[in-house]
Tab-separated table of C-alpha atoms in Angstrom:
chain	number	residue	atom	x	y	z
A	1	UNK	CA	0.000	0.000	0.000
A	2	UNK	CA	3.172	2.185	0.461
A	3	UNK	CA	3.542	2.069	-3.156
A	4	UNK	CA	0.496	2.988	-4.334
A	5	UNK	CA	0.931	6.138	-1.389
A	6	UNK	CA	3.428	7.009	-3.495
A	7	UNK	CA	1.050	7.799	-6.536
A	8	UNK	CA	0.250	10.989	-4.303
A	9	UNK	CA	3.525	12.042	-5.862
A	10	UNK	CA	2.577	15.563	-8.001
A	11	UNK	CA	1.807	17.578	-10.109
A	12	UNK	CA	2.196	18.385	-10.670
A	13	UNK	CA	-0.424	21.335	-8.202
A	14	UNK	CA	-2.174	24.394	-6.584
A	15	UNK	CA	-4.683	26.157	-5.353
A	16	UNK	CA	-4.153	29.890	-4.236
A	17	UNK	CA	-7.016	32.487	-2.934
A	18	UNK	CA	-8.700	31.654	-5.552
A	19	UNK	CA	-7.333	33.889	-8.080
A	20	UNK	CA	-3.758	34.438	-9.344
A	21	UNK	CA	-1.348	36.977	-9.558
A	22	UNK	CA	-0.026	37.090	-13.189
A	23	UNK	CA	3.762	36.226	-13.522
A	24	UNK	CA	5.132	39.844	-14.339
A	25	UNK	CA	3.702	41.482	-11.582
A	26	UNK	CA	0.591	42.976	-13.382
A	27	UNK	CA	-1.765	41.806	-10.477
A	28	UNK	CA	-4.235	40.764	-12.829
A	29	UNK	CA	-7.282	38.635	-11.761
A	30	UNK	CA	-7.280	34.282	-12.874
A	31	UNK	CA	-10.478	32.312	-11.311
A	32	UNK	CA	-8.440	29.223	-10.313
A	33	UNK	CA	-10.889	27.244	-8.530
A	34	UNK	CA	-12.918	24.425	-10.319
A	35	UNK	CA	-10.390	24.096	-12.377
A	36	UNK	CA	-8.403	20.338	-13.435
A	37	UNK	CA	-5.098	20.618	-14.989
A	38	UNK	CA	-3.703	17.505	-16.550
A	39	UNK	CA	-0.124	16.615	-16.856
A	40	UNK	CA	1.711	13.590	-17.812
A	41	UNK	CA	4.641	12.495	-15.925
A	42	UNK	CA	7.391	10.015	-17.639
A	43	UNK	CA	10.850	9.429	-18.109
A	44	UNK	CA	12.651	11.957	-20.434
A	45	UNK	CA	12.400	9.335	-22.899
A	46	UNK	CA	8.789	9.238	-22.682
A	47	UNK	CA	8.725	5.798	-20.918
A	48	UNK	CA	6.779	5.096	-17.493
A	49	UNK	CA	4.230	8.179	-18.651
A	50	UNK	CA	1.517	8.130	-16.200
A	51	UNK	CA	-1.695	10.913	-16.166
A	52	UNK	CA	-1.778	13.284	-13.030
A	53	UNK	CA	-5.132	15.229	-12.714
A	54	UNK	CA	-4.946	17.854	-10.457
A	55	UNK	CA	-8.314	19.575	-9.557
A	56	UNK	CA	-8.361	22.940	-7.264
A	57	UNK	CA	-11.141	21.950	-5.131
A	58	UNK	CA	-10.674	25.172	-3.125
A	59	UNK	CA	-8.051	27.618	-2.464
A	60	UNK	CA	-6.153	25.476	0.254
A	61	UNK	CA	-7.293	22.031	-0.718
A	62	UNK	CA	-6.216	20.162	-4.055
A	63	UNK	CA	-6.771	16.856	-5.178
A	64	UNK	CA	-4.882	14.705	-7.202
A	65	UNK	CA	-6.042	11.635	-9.109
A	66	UNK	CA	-3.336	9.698	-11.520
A	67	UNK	CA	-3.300	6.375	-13.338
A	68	UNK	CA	-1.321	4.753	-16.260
A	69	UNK	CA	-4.851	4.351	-18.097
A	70	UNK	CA	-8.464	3.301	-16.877
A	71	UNK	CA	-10.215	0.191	-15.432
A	72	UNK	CA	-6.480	-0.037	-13.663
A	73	UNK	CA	-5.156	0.762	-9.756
A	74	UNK	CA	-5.361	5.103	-9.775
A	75	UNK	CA	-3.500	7.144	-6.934
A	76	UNK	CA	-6.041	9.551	-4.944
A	77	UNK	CA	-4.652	12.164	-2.704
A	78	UNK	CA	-6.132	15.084	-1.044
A	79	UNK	CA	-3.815	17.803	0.181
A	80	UNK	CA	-4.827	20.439	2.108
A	81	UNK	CA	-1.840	23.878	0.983
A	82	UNK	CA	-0.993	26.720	2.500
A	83	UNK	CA	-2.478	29.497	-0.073
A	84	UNK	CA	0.704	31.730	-0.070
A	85	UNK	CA	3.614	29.123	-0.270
A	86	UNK	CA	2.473	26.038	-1.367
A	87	UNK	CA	3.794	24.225	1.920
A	88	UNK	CA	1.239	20.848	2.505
A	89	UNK	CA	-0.114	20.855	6.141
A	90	UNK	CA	-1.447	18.226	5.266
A	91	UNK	CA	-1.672	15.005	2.537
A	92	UNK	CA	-4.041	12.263	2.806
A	93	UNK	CA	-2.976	9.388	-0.246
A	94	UNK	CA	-4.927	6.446	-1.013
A	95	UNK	CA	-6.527	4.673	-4.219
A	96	UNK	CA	-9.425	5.169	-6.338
A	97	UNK	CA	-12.346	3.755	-5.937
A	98	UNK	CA	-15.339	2.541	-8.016
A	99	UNK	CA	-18.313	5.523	-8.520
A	100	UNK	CA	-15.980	8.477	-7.513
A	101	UNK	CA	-14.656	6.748	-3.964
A	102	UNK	CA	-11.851	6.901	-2.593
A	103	UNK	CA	-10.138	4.961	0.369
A	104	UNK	CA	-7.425	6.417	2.439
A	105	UNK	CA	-4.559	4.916	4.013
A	106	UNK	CA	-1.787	6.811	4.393
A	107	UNK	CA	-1.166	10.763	5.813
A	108	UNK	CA	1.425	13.171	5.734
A	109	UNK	CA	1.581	16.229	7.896
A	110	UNK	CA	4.052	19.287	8.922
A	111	UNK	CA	4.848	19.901	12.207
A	112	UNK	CA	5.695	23.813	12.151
A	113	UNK	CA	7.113	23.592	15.408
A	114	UNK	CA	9.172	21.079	15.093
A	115	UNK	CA	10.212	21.412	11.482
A	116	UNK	CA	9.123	17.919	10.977
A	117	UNK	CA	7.272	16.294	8.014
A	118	UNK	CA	5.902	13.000	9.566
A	119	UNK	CA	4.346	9.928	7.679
A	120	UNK	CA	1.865	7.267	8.368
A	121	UNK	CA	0.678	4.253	6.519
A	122	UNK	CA	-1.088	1.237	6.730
A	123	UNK	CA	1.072	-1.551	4.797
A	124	UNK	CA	-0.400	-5.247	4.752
A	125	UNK	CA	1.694	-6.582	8.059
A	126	UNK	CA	2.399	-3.462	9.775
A	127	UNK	CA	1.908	0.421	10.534
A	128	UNK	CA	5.144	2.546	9.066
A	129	UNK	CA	5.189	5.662	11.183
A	130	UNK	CA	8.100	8.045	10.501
A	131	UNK	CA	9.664	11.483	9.999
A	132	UNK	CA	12.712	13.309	8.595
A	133	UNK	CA	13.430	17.286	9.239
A	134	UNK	CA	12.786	19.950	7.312
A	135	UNK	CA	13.665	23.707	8.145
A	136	UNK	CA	13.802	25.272	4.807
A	137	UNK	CA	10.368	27.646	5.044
A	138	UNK	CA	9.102	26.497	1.871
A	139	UNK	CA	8.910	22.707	0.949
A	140	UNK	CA	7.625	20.745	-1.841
A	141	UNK	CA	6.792	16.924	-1.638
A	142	UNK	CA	8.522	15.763	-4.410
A	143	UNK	CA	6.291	12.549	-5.243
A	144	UNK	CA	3.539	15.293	-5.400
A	145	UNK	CA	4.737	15.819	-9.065
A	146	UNK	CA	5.315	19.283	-8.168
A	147	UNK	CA	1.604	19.908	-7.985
A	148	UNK	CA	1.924	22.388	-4.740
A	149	UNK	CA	4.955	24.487	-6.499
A	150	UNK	CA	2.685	26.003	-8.219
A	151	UNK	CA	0.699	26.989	-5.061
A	152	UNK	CA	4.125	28.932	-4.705
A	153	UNK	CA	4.658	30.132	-8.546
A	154	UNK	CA	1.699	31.676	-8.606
A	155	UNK	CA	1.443	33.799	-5.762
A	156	UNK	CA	5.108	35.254	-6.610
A	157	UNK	CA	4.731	38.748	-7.588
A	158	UNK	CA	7.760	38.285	-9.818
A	159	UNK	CA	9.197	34.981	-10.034
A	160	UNK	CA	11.918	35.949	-12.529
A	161	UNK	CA	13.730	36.913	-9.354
A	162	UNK	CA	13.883	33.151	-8.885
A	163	UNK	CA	12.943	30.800	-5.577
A	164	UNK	CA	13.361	27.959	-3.586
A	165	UNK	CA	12.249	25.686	-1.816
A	166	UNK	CA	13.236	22.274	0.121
A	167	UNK	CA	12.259	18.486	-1.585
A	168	UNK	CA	11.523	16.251	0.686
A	169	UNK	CA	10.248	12.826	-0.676
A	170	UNK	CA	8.431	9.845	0.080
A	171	UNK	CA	10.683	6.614	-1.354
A	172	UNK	CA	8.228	3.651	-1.674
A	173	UNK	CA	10.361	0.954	-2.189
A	174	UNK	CA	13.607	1.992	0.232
A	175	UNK	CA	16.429	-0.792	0.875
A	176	UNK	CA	17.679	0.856	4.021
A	177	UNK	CA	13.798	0.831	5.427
A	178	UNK	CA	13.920	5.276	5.616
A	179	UNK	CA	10.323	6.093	3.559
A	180	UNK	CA	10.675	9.515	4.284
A	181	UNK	CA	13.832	11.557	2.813
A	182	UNK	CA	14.536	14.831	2.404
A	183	UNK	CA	16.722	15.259	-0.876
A	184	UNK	CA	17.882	19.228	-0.309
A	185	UNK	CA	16.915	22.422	-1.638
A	186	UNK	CA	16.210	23.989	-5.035
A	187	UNK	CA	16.836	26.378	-6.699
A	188	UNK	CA	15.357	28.125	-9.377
A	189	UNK	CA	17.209	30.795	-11.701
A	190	UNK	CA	15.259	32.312	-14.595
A	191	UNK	CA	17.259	32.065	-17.738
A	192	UNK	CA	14.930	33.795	-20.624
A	193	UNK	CA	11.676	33.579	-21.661
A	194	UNK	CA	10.400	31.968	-23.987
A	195	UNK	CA	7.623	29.552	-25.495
A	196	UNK	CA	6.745	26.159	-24.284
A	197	UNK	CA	4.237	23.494	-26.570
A	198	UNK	CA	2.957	26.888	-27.686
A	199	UNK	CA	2.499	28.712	-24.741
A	200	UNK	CA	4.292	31.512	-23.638
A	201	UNK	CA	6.386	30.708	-20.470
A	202	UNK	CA	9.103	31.430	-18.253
A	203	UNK	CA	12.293	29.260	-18.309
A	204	UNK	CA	13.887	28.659	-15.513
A	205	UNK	CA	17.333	26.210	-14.709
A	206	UNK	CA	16.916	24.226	-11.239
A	207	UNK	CA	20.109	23.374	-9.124
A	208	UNK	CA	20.427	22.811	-5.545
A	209	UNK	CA	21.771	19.816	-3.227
A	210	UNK	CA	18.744	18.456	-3.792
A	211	UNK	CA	19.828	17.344	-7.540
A	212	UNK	CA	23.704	17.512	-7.537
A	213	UNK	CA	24.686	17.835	-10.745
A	214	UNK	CA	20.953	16.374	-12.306
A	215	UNK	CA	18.821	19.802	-11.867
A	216	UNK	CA	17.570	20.748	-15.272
A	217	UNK	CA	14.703	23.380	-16.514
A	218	UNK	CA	11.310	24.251	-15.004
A	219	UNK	CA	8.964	25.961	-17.323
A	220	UNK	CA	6.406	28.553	-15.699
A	221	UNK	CA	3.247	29.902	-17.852
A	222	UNK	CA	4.176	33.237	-18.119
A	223	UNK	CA	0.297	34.606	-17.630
A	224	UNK	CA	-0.804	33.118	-14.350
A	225	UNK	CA	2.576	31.171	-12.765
A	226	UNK	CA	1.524	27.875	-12.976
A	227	UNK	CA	3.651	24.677	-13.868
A	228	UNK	CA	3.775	24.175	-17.636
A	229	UNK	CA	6.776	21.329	-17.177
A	230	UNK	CA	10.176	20.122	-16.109
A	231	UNK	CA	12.703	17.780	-16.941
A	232	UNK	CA	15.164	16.939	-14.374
A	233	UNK	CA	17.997	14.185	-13.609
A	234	UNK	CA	16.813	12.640	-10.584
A	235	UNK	CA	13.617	9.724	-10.440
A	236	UNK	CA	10.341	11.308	-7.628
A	237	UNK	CA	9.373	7.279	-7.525
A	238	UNK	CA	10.862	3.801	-7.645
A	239	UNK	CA	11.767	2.158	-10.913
A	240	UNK	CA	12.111	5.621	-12.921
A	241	UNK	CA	15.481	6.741	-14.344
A	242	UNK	CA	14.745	10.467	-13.976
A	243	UNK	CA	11.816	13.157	-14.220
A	244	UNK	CA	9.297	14.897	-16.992
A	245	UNK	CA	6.200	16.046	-16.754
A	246	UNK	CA	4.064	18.654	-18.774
A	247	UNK	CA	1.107	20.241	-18.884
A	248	UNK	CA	-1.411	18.703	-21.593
A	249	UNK	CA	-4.452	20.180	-21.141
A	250	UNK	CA	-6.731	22.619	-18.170
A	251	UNK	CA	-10.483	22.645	-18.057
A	252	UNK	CA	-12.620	25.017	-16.162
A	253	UNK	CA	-15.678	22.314	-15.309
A	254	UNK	CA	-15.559	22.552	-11.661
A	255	UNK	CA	-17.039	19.615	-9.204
A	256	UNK	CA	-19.226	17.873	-11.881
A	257	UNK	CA	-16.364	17.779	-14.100
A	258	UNK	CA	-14.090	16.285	-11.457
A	259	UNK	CA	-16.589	13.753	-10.238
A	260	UNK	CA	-17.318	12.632	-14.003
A	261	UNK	CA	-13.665	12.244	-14.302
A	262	UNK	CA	-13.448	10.358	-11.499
A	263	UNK	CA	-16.586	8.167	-11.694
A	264	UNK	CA	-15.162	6.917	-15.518
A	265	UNK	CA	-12.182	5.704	-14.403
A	266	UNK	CA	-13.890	2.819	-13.833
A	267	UNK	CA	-17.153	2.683	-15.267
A	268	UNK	CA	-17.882	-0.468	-17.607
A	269	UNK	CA	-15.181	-1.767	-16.641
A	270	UNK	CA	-14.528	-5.659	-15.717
A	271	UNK	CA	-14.609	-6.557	-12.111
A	272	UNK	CA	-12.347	-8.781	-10.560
């Protein structure tokens, strides 16, 4: 069941105040709730590519459904954001279920106090309970498919000044028995912008300890902030080489179009 917690990893995601600051500053007004941005996540190669949904349920709750294709085991996780930075008080990651369901099993929260992200999961023979430190102000799970960075994106007033923020991870299938990492910090450097799939976007290059010498670009829409794509060197989930993901499609449709989304996932589909 720890592996399938680990489908809570992205996007790729956000939800602000409900509306958006635009990426140069202008201030201008986006409606961001009700809305469900799709990405696909892969290997740079293309292989592994998986669908993240990520619907803006609210302005501090997201959730994320993702799945190779339908009528198969899909990822749900509910995350409950910080409006301003993006930092997940807390994460709540289970599977899909028939008719829109979903059953929980695992939960991740942030103890401000104590600069601790803590973990807890049901696995078939035993409860995993566990922590690691974080003390960089802003984090970003990274197995969340960068879905709350762009909780942070797009409530900078300027983000070509760059930003960073701490990756802390959830590793499903560990050999020393540690679930919870944190990886370092990134950081983000604009380098020009520029278009991206036909969209005009901010480019940014991503270093930090967090990637050694595998960071690699992070592309911003240049309107509203939000994640468009990146491509880095380092694997967010077991039995990936590294990390891509892009932004294929948004659609304002709000709770019916979630729940229709969610409810054909498996509908006429064989039981087992």
């Amino acid at each position: 069941m720890f592996k399938e917690f680990a489908l809570l990893g992205a996007a790729a995601v956000a939800a602000i105040t409900g509306y958006a600051t635009d990426a140069f500053g202008v201030g201008q007004p986006e409606a961001v709730e009700g809305r469900i941005y799709h990405y696909v996540r892969s290997n740079q190669d293309g292989s592994g590519a998986e669908n993240v949904y990520v619907y803006r349920a609210a302005y501090n709750r997201l959730e994320i459904y993702k799945s190779s294709e339908r009528c198969v085991d899909a990822g749900f996780v509910t995350a409950w954001v910080d409006s301003e930075t993006g930092n997940a008080t807390v994460i709540q990651g289970g599977r899909l279920m028939p008719e829109a369901r979903h059953e929980n099993f695992a939960t991740i929260s942030y103890d401000g106090a104590a600069t601790m992200l803590r973990a807890e999961a049901a696995l078939p023979d035993r409860m995993v309970r566990q922590q690691v430190r974080v003390t960089e102000p802003i984090f970003h799970l990274y197995d969340a498919d960068l879905a709350t960075l762009s909780v942070q994106t797009m409530g900078l007033d300027d983000p070509r000044q760059g930003f960073s923020f701490a990756l802390p991870t959830i590793w499903t299938e560990p050999e020393d028995g540690q679930y919870v990492r944190h990886l370092g910090e990134a950081n983000a450097e604009f380098v020009r912008a520029e278009e991206y799939q036909g969209t005009a976007a901010l480019r940014f290059d991503v270093t930090g300890s967090a990637f050694g010498d595998n960071g690699g670009p992070l592309w911003l829409d240049a309107q509203s902030g939000h994640v468009l794509g990146a491509q880095w060197g380092i694997p967010n989930r077991p039995g990936m080489d590294d990390f891509s993901i892009r932004l294929v499609e948004t659609e304002d449709s709000g709770d019916a179009g979630w729940q229709a989304l969610l409810t054909d996932h498996f509908a006429g589909c064989p039981t087992v």
